[in-house]
Amino acid sequence: MLSIWGSKTRPRRVRADRREAGRDRDGHLRAFVDHLAEIRALDGVGHERALAALDAPGRRPLPLLLTEMGLVHEASLLTVLSEATGLAILSEAELPGGPVLPEALGPDYCARARVLPLAAEPDCLLVAVVDPFDAEIPAALEHLADRRVERRLVGPGQFERAHRAVYGDAAEMEESGADDDVARLADVASQAPIVRLAARLVRKAFELQASDIHLEAEEADMRVRYRVDGVLVEAERLAKSVQLALTTRIKIQAGLNIAERRLPQDGRMKAPDRGQDVDIRVSTLPTAHGESVVLRVLDGSRRVEDFGTLGFDAPAIARIEAMTGKPNGLVLVTGPTGSGKTTTLYAALRRINGPHLKVVTVEDPVEYRMAGVNQVQAHPGIGLDFAAALRSILRQDPDVVMVGEIRDGETARIAVQASLTGHLVISTLHTNSAPASVTRLMDMGVEPYLIAATLNGVVAQRLVRRLCTDCASPSPASESERLRLRVGPDAPLTLKRARGCPACNGSGYRGRMVVSEIMPLDAGLRGLIADRRGETAIAEAARAAGMATLAETGRARVLSGDTTLDEVGRVLEGQV
């Protein structure tokens, strides 16, 4: 009788215990999601989405859900998890050189459970876990390894990298023979490991606040680099075996032709970040070792900054506001690619925009979304280039027109004519200095007298990295630094240095600021332009009128402790 009751009641008791444990776990998960909202790691929409995901069937581990949905960055999530659970975060030094207890804990089991054995002692097993809320995983590990278990926290993306480093690429799909089989190639690219890898690379870009992701095919592997604060930083190397599947996965997401690998292609995709869909522009380029892919992050939801936040000082802001405060004329922002020209244009629009004005922009791509502004996306492939769009915009009775870039003589001439007929036109131009923009317009075929009559002024700029406020430290300037900064030998001079810390990912810098050269046009400069005087004469007259050059502004940023002499020298290439 006892044996009958024992055989029947034991499973019921186990099932009851599991139900009770499940209810406790759900309570812990919801409490943790609420905690994320309380500390503002989740906004209101993200909080609701996270709670809804917890109720979905076939639920995945909470850390995986939060990062895959783009609701919380992995590094931030790990910090909060560590504080909430008391578990330490996995350090690089703890990663094993090879599999630990492979006879009991194989790579397939570890991948499914998302655990990584780190070290085994006779009485203890140290493991990294993705989901600290799952109590069944430690219990199963204790049974399999016959040891007590000590845990570390590891993020979903870090786990995948570590698992691949320890166990190799056995879990990834091989691609041999797929070149001639598009259907099979698409199938391989849709496998879970490749999907997770592509999502992880994009999530990492969001965490680093990178502007671009570079996936570069090399002979033996694939290099992954991120552009952070304008500088490329290598993040990892991927096995050659995943290259084709990864590029195919990205091409599928971007709506590109996966069978075409001989020609460059351009497309777009979206990825979630903190509950918002972020646009990503994708470009592929055939190289000797396979396709190189660059993903440009276009976060249009970013807040448009004002001039002060961008790094312009008070005199510079006053000059820019005077140039853009006129009811008509042409204002140009110049500099090389990646110098923040479009951001400055939007800072100007932020000041100008209001209910009494009609503001229209034509851009390629639309990098920011701004309420109250009519924004047009250029499509050169269908004939809607800047010139064509600008002609149509002028028939819309605008007060202010922003042209993303003046690339050719036709666009330049239309912009000048528009500014001559009562519109304020702001745009960008590729030149190295403010005075050079005048000769550039002349080279494009714009008559000097029209430039003199319409140009309100020019802002030339570069972006330099700001020193990290957490780790920057002062030290006396050397003699060579004094010479470069033009400071006499007797004056005391202390400069701040870049050191590197976790807050800045070891770079010593965090964020960027503008170094500028602002040239408003006065009567003297207009006369020189109308007389077809060259760049040198215009530059000398502008400096005599009070224009600070890029080099002078750069030195001022170093002396104020905002950046370093090495950084300014890197950006201005020998001018300082």
PDB file of C-alpha atoms in Angstrom, residues 324-485:
ATOM      1  CA  THR A 324      21.204  82.028 -39.878  1.00  0.00           C
ATOM      2  CA  GLY A 325      18.968  84.718 -38.412  1.00  0.00           C
ATOM      3  CA  LYS A 326      18.679  86.585 -41.697  1.00  0.00           C
ATOM      4  CA  PRO A 327      15.493  86.077 -43.755  1.00  0.00           C
ATOM      5  CA  ASN A 328      17.444  85.076 -46.859  1.00  0.00           C
ATOM      6  CA  GLY A 329      20.915  84.195 -48.062  1.00  0.00           C
ATOM      7  CA  LEU A 330      23.157  81.148 -48.166  1.00  0.00           C
ATOM      8  CA  VAL A 331      24.889  79.597 -45.121  1.00  0.00           C
ATOM      9  CA  LEU A 332      27.399  76.786 -45.648  1.00  0.00           C
ATOM     10  CA  VAL A 333      28.901  74.253 -43.257  1.00  0.00           C
ATOM     11  CA  THR A 334      32.061  72.675 -44.648  1.00  0.00           C
ATOM     12  CA  GLY A 335      34.432  69.891 -43.738  1.00  0.00           C
ATOM     13  CA  PRO A 336      35.332  66.330 -44.702  1.00  0.00           C
ATOM     14  CA  THR A 337      33.026  63.324 -44.358  1.00  0.00           C
ATOM     15  CA  GLY A 338      32.266  62.552 -40.726  1.00  0.00           C
ATOM     16  CA  SER A 339      32.973  66.042 -39.411  1.00  0.00           C
ATOM     17  CA  GLY A 340      29.455  66.590 -38.033  1.00  0.00           C
ATOM     18  CA  LYS A 341      28.212  68.984 -40.701  1.00  0.00           C
ATOM     19  CA  THR A 342      24.630  67.650 -40.773  1.00  0.00           C
ATOM     20  CA  THR A 343      24.416  67.765 -36.978  1.00  0.00           C
ATOM     21  CA  THR A 344      25.374  71.440 -37.070  1.00  0.00           C
ATOM     22  CA  LEU A 345      22.743  72.121 -39.736  1.00  0.00           C
ATOM     23  CA  TYR A 346      20.105  70.563 -37.505  1.00  0.00           C
ATOM     24  CA  ALA A 347      21.264  72.599 -34.550  1.00  0.00           C
ATOM     25  CA  ALA A 348      20.643  75.656 -36.761  1.00  0.00           C
ATOM     26  CA  LEU A 349      17.198  74.353 -37.743  1.00  0.00           C
ATOM     27  CA  ARG A 350      16.411  73.752 -34.073  1.00  0.00           C
ATOM     28  CA  ARG A 351      16.925  77.464 -33.447  1.00  0.00           C
ATOM     29  CA  ILE A 352      15.189  78.661 -36.638  1.00  0.00           C
ATOM     30  CA  ASN A 353      12.175  76.344 -36.716  1.00  0.00           C
ATOM     31  CA  GLY A 354       8.858  77.748 -35.523  1.00  0.00           C
ATOM     32  CA  PRO A 355       5.146  77.909 -36.379  1.00  0.00           C
ATOM     33  CA  HIS A 356       5.621  81.075 -38.442  1.00  0.00           C
ATOM     34  CA  LEU A 357       8.086  79.473 -40.884  1.00  0.00           C
ATOM     35  CA  LYS A 358       7.865  76.662 -43.430  1.00  0.00           C
ATOM     36  CA  VAL A 359      11.063  74.632 -43.282  1.00  0.00           C
ATOM     37  CA  VAL A 360      11.815  71.970 -45.905  1.00  0.00           C
ATOM     38  CA  THR A 361      14.882  69.720 -46.139  1.00  0.00           C
ATOM     39  CA  VAL A 362      16.216  67.383 -48.809  1.00  0.00           C
ATOM     40  CA  GLU A 363      18.661  64.793 -47.468  1.00  0.00           C
ATOM     41  CA  ASP A 364      20.363  61.536 -48.346  1.00  0.00           C
ATOM     42  CA  PRO A 365      19.739  59.945 -45.923  1.00  0.00           C
ATOM     43  CA  VAL A 366      17.385  61.626 -43.462  1.00  0.00           C
ATOM     44  CA  GLU A 367      19.565  61.325 -40.351  1.00  0.00           C
ATOM     45  CA  TYR A 368      17.328  63.056 -37.790  1.00  0.00           C
ATOM     46  CA  ARG A 369      13.562  63.353 -37.564  1.00  0.00           C
ATOM     47  CA  MET A 370      12.405  66.808 -36.486  1.00  0.00           C
ATOM     48  CA  ALA A 371       8.859  67.860 -35.651  1.00  0.00           C
ATOM     49  CA  GLY A 372       7.479  70.686 -37.758  1.00  0.00           C
ATOM     50  CA  VAL A 373       9.998  70.212 -40.579  1.00  0.00           C
ATOM     51  CA  ASN A 374       9.097  68.774 -43.994  1.00  0.00           C
ATOM     52  CA  GLN A 375      11.874  66.281 -44.711  1.00  0.00           C
ATOM     53  CA  VAL A 376      12.451  64.843 -48.183  1.00  0.00           C
ATOM     54  CA  GLN A 377      14.543  61.729 -48.812  1.00  0.00           C
ATOM     55  CA  ALA A 378      16.584  62.025 -52.021  1.00  0.00           C
ATOM     56  CA  HIS A 379      16.439  59.053 -54.414  1.00  0.00           C
ATOM     57  CA  PRO A 380      19.017  59.598 -57.183  1.00  0.00           C
ATOM     58  CA  GLY A 381      18.183  56.193 -58.676  1.00  0.00           C
ATOM     59  CA  ILE A 382      14.713  57.407 -59.679  1.00  0.00           C
ATOM     60  CA  GLY A 383      15.824  60.895 -60.676  1.00  0.00           C
ATOM     61  CA  LEU A 384      15.129  62.638 -57.361  1.00  0.00           C
ATOM     62  CA  ASP A 385      18.601  64.027 -56.737  1.00  0.00           C
ATOM     63  CA  PHE A 386      19.352  67.176 -54.743  1.00  0.00           C
ATOM     64  CA  ALA A 387      18.899  69.487 -57.740  1.00  0.00           C
ATOM     65  CA  ALA A 388      15.559  67.967 -58.796  1.00  0.00           C
ATOM     66  CA  ALA A 389      14.247  67.926 -55.235  1.00  0.00           C
ATOM     67  CA  LEU A 390      15.371  71.525 -54.671  1.00  0.00           C
ATOM     68  CA  ARG A 391      13.513  72.728 -57.773  1.00  0.00           C
ATOM     69  CA  SER A 392      10.318  71.077 -56.512  1.00  0.00           C
ATOM     70  CA  ILE A 393      10.772  72.362 -52.974  1.00  0.00           C
ATOM     71  CA  LEU A 394      10.955  75.956 -54.194  1.00  0.00           C
ATOM     72  CA  ARG A 395       7.434  75.556 -55.609  1.00  0.00           C
ATOM     73  CA  GLN A 396       6.218  74.689 -52.080  1.00  0.00           C
ATOM     74  CA  ASP A 397       6.609  78.284 -50.841  1.00  0.00           C
ATOM     75  CA  PRO A 398       9.269  77.535 -48.185  1.00  0.00           C
ATOM     76  CA  ASP A 399      10.904  80.101 -45.935  1.00  0.00           C
ATOM     77  CA  VAL A 400      13.945  77.977 -45.042  1.00  0.00           C
ATOM     78  CA  VAL A 401      15.493  75.207 -47.152  1.00  0.00           C
ATOM     79  CA  MET A 402      18.149  72.781 -45.987  1.00  0.00           C
ATOM     80  CA  VAL A 403      20.056  70.926 -48.706  1.00  0.00           C
ATOM     81  CA  GLY A 404      21.946  67.920 -47.351  1.00  0.00           C
ATOM     82  CA  GLU A 405      24.944  68.558 -49.599  1.00  0.00           C
ATOM     83  CA  ILE A 406      25.899  70.709 -52.581  1.00  0.00           C
ATOM     84  CA  ARG A 407      27.594  68.130 -54.798  1.00  0.00           C
ATOM     85  CA  ASP A 408      27.448  69.665 -58.267  1.00  0.00           C
ATOM     86  CA  GLY A 409      27.188  72.910 -60.181  1.00  0.00           C
ATOM     87  CA  GLU A 410      23.451  72.583 -60.869  1.00  0.00           C
ATOM     88  CA  THR A 411      22.574  72.212 -57.179  1.00  0.00           C
ATOM     89  CA  ALA A 412      24.928  75.094 -56.309  1.00  0.00           C
ATOM     90  CA  ARG A 413      23.339  77.409 -58.866  1.00  0.00           C
ATOM     91  CA  ILE A 414      19.775  76.579 -57.775  1.00  0.00           C
ATOM     92  CA  ALA A 415      20.707  77.105 -54.117  1.00  0.00           C
ATOM     93  CA  VAL A 416      22.247  80.495 -54.889  1.00  0.00           C
ATOM     94  CA  GLN A 417      19.238  81.558 -56.969  1.00  0.00           C
ATOM     95  CA  ALA A 418      16.877  80.459 -54.166  1.00  0.00           C
ATOM     96  CA  SER A 419      18.796  82.513 -51.611  1.00  0.00           C
ATOM     97  CA  LEU A 420      18.736  85.457 -54.022  1.00  0.00           C
ATOM     98  CA  THR A 421      14.935  85.320 -54.310  1.00  0.00           C
ATOM     99  CA  GLY A 422      14.075  85.541 -50.621  1.00  0.00           C
ATOM    100  CA  HIS A 423      14.819  82.112 -49.118  1.00  0.00           C
ATOM    101  CA  LEU A 424      17.283  81.187 -46.399  1.00  0.00           C
ATOM    102  CA  VAL A 425      19.258  78.200 -47.705  1.00  0.00           C
ATOM    103  CA  ILE A 426      21.605  76.195 -45.487  1.00  0.00           C
ATOM    104  CA  SER A 427      23.739  73.392 -46.829  1.00  0.00           C
ATOM    105  CA  THR A 428      27.056  71.533 -46.608  1.00  0.00           C
ATOM    106  CA  LEU A 429      30.083  71.532 -48.861  1.00  0.00           C
ATOM    107  CA  HIS A 430      33.263  69.452 -48.928  1.00  0.00           C
ATOM    108  CA  THR A 431      36.176  71.850 -48.416  1.00  0.00           C
ATOM    109  CA  ASN A 432      39.017  71.979 -45.900  1.00  0.00           C
ATOM    110  CA  SER A 433      38.479  75.547 -44.695  1.00  0.00           C
ATOM    111  CA  ALA A 434      35.896  78.317 -44.667  1.00  0.00           C
ATOM    112  CA  PRO A 435      37.686  80.537 -47.258  1.00  0.00           C
ATOM    113  CA  ALA A 436      38.093  77.527 -49.582  1.00  0.00           C
ATOM    114  CA  SER A 437      34.305  77.222 -49.892  1.00  0.00           C
ATOM    115  CA  VAL A 438      34.215  80.429 -51.954  1.00  0.00           C
ATOM    116  CA  THR A 439      36.675  79.144 -54.548  1.00  0.00           C
ATOM    117  CA  ARG A 440      34.830  75.784 -54.531  1.00  0.00           C
ATOM    118  CA  LEU A 441      31.588  77.501 -55.520  1.00  0.00           C
ATOM    119  CA  MET A 442      33.452  79.371 -58.269  1.00  0.00           C
ATOM    120  CA  ASP A 443      34.867  76.066 -59.548  1.00  0.00           C
ATOM    121  CA  MET A 444      31.276  74.750 -59.693  1.00  0.00           C
ATOM    122  CA  GLY A 445      30.371  77.558 -62.083  1.00  0.00           C
ATOM    123  CA  VAL A 446      28.671  80.037 -59.739  1.00  0.00           C
ATOM    124  CA  GLU A 447      29.467  83.621 -60.692  1.00  0.00           C
ATOM    125  CA  PRO A 448      31.547  85.511 -58.084  1.00  0.00           C
ATOM    126  CA  TYR A 449      29.122  88.434 -57.953  1.00  0.00           C
ATOM    127  CA  LEU A 450      26.285  86.018 -57.054  1.00  0.00           C
ATOM    128  CA  ILE A 451      28.381  84.459 -54.282  1.00  0.00           C
ATOM    129  CA  ALA A 452      29.201  87.923 -52.930  1.00  0.00           C
ATOM    130  CA  ALA A 453      25.530  88.903 -53.009  1.00  0.00           C
ATOM    131  CA  THR A 454      24.058  85.774 -51.366  1.00  0.00           C
ATOM    132  CA  LEU A 455      26.598  84.141 -49.044  1.00  0.00           C
ATOM    133  CA  ASN A 456      25.886  85.046 -45.387  1.00  0.00           C
ATOM    134  CA  GLY A 457      28.810  83.090 -44.032  1.00  0.00           C
ATOM    135  CA  VAL A 458      30.630  79.757 -43.736  1.00  0.00           C
ATOM    136  CA  VAL A 459      31.304  77.404 -40.822  1.00  0.00           C
ATOM    137  CA  ALA A 460      34.251  75.039 -41.309  1.00  0.00           C
ATOM    138  CA  GLN A 461      34.524  72.320 -38.679  1.00  0.00           C
ATOM    139  CA  ARG A 462      36.093  69.101 -37.451  1.00  0.00           C
ATOM    140  CA  LEU A 463      35.167  66.749 -34.610  1.00  0.00           C
ATOM    141  CA  VAL A 464      37.669  65.939 -31.870  1.00  0.00           C
ATOM    142  CA  ARG A 465      37.164  63.440 -29.075  1.00  0.00           C
ATOM    143  CA  ARG A 466      36.465  64.782 -25.608  1.00  0.00           C
ATOM    144  CA  LEU A 467      38.587  63.580 -22.735  1.00  0.00           C
ATOM    145  CA  CYS A 468      36.858  61.088 -20.448  1.00  0.00           C
ATOM    146  CA  THR A 469      35.999  62.995 -17.281  1.00  0.00           C
ATOM    147  CA  ASP A 470      36.342  59.833 -15.175  1.00  0.00           C
ATOM    148  CA  CYS A 471      39.998  59.118 -15.922  1.00  0.00           C
ATOM    149  CA  ALA A 472      41.666  62.208 -17.457  1.00  0.00           C
ATOM    150  CA  SER A 473      44.638  63.303 -15.347  1.00  0.00           C
ATOM    151  CA  PRO A 474      46.837  66.434 -15.445  1.00  0.00           C
ATOM    152  CA  SER A 475      50.592  66.607 -15.935  1.00  0.00           C
ATOM    153  CA  PRO A 476      53.093  69.362 -16.890  1.00  0.00           C
ATOM    154  CA  ALA A 477      53.454  70.203 -20.580  1.00  0.00           C
ATOM    155  CA  SER A 478      56.670  69.300 -22.399  1.00  0.00           C
ATOM    156  CA  GLU A 479      58.756  71.788 -24.347  1.00  0.00           C
ATOM    157  CA  SER A 480      57.520  70.462 -27.690  1.00  0.00           C
ATOM    158  CA  GLU A 481      53.924  70.809 -26.512  1.00  0.00           C
ATOM    159  CA  ARG A 482      54.568  74.396 -25.485  1.00  0.00           C
ATOM    160  CA  LEU A 483      55.918  75.139 -28.953  1.00  0.00           C
ATOM    161  CA  ARG A 484      52.904  73.542 -30.653  1.00  0.00           C
ATOM    162  CA  LEU A 485      50.513  75.410 -28.374  1.00  0.00           C
TER     163      LEU A 485
END
